[in-house]
Short mmCIF file of C-alpha atoms in Angstrom, two decimals:
data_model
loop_
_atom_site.label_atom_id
_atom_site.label_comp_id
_atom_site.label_asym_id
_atom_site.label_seq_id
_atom_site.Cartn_x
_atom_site.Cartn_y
_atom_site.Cartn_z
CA UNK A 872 123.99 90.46 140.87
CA UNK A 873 122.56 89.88 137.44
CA UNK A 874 119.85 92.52 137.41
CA UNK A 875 121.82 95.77 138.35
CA UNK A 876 125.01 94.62 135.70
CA UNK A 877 122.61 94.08 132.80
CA UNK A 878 120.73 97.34 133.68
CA UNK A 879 124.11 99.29 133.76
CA UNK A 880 125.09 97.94 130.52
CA UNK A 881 121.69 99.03 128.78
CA UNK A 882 122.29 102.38 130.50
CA UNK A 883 126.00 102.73 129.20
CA UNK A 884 124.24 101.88 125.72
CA UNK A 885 121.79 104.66 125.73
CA UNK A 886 124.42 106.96 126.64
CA UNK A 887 126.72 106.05 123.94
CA UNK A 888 123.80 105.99 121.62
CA UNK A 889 122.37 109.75 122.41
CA UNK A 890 126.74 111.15 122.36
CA UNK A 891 127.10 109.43 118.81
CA UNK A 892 123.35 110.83 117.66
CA UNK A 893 123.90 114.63 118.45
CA UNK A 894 127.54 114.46 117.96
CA UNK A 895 127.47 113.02 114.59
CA UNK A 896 128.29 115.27 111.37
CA UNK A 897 127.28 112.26 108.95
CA UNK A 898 123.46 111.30 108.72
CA UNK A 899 123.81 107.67 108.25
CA UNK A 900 125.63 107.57 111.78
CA UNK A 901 123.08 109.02 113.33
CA UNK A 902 120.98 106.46 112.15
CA UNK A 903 122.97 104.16 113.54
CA UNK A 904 123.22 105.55 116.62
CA UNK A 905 119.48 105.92 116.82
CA UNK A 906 119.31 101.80 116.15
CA UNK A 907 121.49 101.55 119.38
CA UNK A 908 119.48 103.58 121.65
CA UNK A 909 116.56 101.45 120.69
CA UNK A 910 118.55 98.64 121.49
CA UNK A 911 119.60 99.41 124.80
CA UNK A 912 115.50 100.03 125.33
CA UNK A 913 115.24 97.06 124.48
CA UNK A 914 117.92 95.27 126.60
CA UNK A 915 115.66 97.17 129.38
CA UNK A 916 112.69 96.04 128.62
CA UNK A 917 113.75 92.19 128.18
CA UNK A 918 115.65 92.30 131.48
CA UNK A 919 112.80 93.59 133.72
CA UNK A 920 109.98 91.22 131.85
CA UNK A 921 112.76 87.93 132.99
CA UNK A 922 113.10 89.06 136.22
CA UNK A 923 109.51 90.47 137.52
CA UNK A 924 106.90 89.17 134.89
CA UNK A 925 108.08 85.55 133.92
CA UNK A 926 104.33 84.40 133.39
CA UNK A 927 103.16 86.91 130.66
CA UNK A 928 105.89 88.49 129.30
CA UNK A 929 104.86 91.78 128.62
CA UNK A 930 107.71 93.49 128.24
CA UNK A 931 108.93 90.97 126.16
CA UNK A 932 106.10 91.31 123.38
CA UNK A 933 106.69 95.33 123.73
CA UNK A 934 110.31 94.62 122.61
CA UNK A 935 108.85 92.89 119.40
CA UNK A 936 106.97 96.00 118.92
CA UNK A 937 109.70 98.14 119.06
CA UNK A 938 112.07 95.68 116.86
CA UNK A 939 109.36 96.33 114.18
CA UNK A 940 108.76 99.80 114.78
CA UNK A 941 112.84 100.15 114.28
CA UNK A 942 112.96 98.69 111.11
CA UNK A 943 109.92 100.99 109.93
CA UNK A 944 112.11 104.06 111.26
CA UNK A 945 115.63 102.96 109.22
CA UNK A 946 113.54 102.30 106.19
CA UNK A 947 111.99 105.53 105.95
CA UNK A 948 114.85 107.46 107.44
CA UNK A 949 117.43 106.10 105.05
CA UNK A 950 115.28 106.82 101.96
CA UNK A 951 115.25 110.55 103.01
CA UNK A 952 118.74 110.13 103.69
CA UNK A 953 119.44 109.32 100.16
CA UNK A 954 117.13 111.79 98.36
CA UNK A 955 118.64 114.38 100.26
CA UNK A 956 122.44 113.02 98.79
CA UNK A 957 120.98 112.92 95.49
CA UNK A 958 120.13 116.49 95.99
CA UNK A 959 122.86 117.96 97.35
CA UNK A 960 125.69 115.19 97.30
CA UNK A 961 126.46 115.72 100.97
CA UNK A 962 125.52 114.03 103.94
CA UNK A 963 126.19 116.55 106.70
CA UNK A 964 124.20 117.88 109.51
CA UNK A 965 124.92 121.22 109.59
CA UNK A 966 124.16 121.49 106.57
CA UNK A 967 120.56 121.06 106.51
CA UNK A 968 119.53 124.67 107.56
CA UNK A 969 116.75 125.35 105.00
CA UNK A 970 114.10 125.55 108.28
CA UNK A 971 115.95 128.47 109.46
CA UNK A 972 115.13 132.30 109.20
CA UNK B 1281 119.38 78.33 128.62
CA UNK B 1282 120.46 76.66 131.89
CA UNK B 1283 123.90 76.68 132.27
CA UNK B 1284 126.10 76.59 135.39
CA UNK B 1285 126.84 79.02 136.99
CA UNK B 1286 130.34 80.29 136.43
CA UNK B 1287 129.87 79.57 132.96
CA UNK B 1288 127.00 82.01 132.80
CA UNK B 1289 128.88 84.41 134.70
CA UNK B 1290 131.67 84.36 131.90
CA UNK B 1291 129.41 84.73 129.01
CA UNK B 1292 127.72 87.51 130.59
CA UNK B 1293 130.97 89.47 131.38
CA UNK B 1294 132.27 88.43 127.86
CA UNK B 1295 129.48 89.28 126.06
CA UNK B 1296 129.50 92.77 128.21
CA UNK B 1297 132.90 93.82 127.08
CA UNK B 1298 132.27 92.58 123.94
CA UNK B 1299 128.87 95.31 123.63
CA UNK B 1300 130.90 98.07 125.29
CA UNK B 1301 134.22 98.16 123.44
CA UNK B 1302 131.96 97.59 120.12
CA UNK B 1303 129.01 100.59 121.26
CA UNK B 1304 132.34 103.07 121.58
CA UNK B 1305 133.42 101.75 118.29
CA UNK B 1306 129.86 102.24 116.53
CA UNK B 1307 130.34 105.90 117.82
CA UNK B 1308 134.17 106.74 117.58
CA UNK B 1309 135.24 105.25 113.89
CA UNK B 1310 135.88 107.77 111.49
CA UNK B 1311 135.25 105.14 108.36
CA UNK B 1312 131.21 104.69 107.88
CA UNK B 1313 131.62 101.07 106.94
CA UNK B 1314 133.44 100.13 110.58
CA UNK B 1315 131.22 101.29 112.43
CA UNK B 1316 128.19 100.39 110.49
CA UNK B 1317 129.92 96.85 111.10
CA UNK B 1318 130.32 97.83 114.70
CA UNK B 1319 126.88 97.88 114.90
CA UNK B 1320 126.27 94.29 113.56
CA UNK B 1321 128.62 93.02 116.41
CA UNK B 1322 126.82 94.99 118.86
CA UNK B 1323 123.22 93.89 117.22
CA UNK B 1324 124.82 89.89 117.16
CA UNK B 1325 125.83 90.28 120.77
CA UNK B 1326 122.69 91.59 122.24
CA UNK B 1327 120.93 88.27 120.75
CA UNK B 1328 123.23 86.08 122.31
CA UNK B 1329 122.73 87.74 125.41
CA UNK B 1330 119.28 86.97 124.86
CA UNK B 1331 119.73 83.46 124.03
CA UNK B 1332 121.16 83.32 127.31
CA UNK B 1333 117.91 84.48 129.43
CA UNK B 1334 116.10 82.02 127.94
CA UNK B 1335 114.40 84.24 125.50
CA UNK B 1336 115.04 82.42 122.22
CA UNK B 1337 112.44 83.92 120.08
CA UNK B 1338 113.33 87.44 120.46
CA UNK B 1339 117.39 86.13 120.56
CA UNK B 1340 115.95 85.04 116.62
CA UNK B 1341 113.72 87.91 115.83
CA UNK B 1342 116.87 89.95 116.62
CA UNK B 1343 119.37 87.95 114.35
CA UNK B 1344 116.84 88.01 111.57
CA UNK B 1345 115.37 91.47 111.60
CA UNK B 1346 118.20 94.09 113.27
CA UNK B 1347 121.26 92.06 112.01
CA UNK B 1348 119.40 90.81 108.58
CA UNK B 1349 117.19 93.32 107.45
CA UNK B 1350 118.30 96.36 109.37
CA UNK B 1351 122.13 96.12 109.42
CA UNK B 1352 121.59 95.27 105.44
CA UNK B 1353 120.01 98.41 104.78
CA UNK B 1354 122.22 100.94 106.55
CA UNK B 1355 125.44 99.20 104.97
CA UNK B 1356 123.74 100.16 101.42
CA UNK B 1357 122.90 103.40 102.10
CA UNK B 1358 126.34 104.03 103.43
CA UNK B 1359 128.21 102.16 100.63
CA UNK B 1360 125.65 104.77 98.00
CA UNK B 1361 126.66 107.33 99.91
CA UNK B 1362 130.28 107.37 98.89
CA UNK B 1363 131.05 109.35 101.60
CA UNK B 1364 134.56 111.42 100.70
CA UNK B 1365 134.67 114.45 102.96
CA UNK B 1366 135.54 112.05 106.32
CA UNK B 1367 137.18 114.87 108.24
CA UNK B 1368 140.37 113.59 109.62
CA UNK B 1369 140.21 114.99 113.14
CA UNK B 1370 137.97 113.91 115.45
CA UNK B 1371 136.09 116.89 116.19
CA UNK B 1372 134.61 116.25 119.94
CA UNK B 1373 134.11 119.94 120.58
CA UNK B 1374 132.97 121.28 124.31
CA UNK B 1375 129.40 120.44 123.04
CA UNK B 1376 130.45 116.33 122.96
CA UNK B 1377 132.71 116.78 126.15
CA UNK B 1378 129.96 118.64 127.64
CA UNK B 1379 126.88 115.84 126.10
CA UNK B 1380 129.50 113.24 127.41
CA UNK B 1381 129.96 114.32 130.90
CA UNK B 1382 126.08 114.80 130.75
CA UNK B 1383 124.85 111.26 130.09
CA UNK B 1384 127.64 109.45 132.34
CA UNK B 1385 128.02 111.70 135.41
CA UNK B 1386 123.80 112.46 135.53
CA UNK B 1387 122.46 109.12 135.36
CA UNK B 1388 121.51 108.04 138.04
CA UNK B 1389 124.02 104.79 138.46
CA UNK B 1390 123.50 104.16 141.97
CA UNK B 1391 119.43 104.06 141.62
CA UNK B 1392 120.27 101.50 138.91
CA UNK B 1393 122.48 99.43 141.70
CA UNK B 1394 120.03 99.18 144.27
CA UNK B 1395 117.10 97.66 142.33
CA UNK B 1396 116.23 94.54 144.26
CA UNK B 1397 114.28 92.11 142.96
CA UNK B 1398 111.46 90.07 145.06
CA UNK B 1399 111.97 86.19 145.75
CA UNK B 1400 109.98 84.54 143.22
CA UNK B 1401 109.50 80.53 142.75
CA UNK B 1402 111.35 80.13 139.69
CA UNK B 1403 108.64 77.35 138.09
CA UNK B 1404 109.49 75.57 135.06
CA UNK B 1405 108.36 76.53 131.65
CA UNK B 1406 105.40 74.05 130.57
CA UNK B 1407 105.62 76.30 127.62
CA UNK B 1408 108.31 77.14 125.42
CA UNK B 1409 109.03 81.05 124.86
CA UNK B 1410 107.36 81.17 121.03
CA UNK B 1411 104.51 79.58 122.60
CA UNK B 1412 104.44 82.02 125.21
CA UNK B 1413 105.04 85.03 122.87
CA UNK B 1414 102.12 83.65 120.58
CA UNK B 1415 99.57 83.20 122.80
CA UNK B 1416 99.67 86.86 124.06
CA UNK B 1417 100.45 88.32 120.86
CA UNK B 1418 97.07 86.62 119.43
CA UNK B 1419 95.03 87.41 122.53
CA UNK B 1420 96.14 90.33 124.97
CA UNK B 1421 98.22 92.37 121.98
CA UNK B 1422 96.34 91.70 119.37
CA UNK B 1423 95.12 95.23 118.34
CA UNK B 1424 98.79 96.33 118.60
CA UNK B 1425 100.06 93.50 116.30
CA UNK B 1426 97.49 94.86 113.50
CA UNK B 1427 98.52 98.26 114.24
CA UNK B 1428 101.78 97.75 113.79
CA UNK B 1429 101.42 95.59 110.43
CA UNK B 1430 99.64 98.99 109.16
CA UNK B 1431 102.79 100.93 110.03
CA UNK B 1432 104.88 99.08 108.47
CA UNK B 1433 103.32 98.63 105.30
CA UNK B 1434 102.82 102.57 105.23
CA UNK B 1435 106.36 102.65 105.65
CA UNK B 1436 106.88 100.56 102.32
CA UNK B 1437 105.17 102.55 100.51
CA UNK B 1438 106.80 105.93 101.90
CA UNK B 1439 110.30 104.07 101.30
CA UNK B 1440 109.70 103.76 97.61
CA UNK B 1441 107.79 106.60 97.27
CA UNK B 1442 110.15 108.86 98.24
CA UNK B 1443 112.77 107.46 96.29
CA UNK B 1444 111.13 107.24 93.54
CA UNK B 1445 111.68 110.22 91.93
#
């Protein structure tokens, strides 16, 4: 009973997670959204390593990878997120077009 | 931890609501600050799910690094962003209906439901779950671990170097 609830939950997560990201007119919340997705991987990964691989844990370490890997991605993302406000003192998607044409 | 039965039942269903009414709320509050709170609830909930599989290392990597470090940094950015054009309507055009109907109706829910797990002896842990995590983090992962100290110090330096100027 446990395996299939948690595994719906992380799946329910991930969905929420990729709505909020491409529906999302503000950058920051699309950051944030980005941090859930990544934890709903991780959810996955933890889940499967209890129930299949209690002697070495391997999908338990990966996690810890992907915690750190996380915290690399906000860093960086939310210092372009701020030089882009100090340029142009908005925050919204759309208006990012610069690549186009 | 070990806990009886019914009481790990509740916790799980608790803690369950608890990360889907707060997920929605990450997504659906118009105010930055809620739902950059939303997602500290959802971050603190995940590790007590953890702590209750018996995985108390990453329960306190979580709490430190997502809730901590992570959490921290988004809640500054959005509090310097002094964000004043919040539109008032809740614009969930056809493309969010259509994204929405995507992700809930196409995923496969009833593979998910039929994973069965094989009957393993449940043996009990000589060794904690730090120990655990240590000794293959030092020996099996090890190039990882290094690689992933590199990363994140290049990350550092981008951080400030970027906004630096």
């Amino acid at each position: 009973m446990m395996l299939e609830h948690i595994l719906v939950l992380s799946a329910y997560l991930f969905s929420i997670g990729i709505y909020g990201l491409i529906t999302s007119q503000n950058m920051v919340r699309a950051l944030m959204c980005l941090e859930l997705i990544l934890n709903a991987v991780n959810i996955n990964f933890v889940t499967f390593s209890d129930f299949f691989d209690s002697r070495q844990l391997k999908g338990n370490i990966f996690s810890i990878f992907v915690i750190a890997i996380a915290a690399a991605e906000v860093a960086i993302g939310s210092a372009i997120v701020s030089s882009i406000y100090r340029t142009r003192k908005s925050t919204r998607i759309n208006q990012s077009t610069l690549l186009n044409k | 931890m070990d806990l009886p039965g019914p009481i790990h039942n509740f916790l799980l269903v608790f803690l369950g609501s608890g990360l889907i009414l707060r997920g929605l709320g990450v997504v659906l509050r118009i105010n930055p600050i809620y739902s950059a709170f939303s997602l500290g609830l959802v971050l603190v909930c995940i590790s007590l799910f953890y702590i209750l599989t018996n995985y108390h290392f990453v329960a306190t990597a979580k709490l430190l690094i997502y809730v901590g470090a992570i959490n921290v940094l988004i809640l500054f950015v959005v509090m310097f962003m002094n964000i004043q054009n919040i539109i008032k309507i809740l614009i969930h055009g056809p493309l969010g209906m259509a994204l929405l109907r995507c992700t809930i109706l196409d995923t496969s829910w009833y593979g998910i439901i039929w994973t069965t797990r094989s009957n393993q002896i449940i043996e009990q842990d000589l060794i904690g779950n730090s120990q655990q995590i240590g000794i293959h983090l030092a020996t099996d992962f090890f190039l990882p671990f290094e690689f992933i100290s590199i990363i994140l110090l290049v990350a550092l330096i981008g951080a400030i170097d970027v906004t630096l100027q």
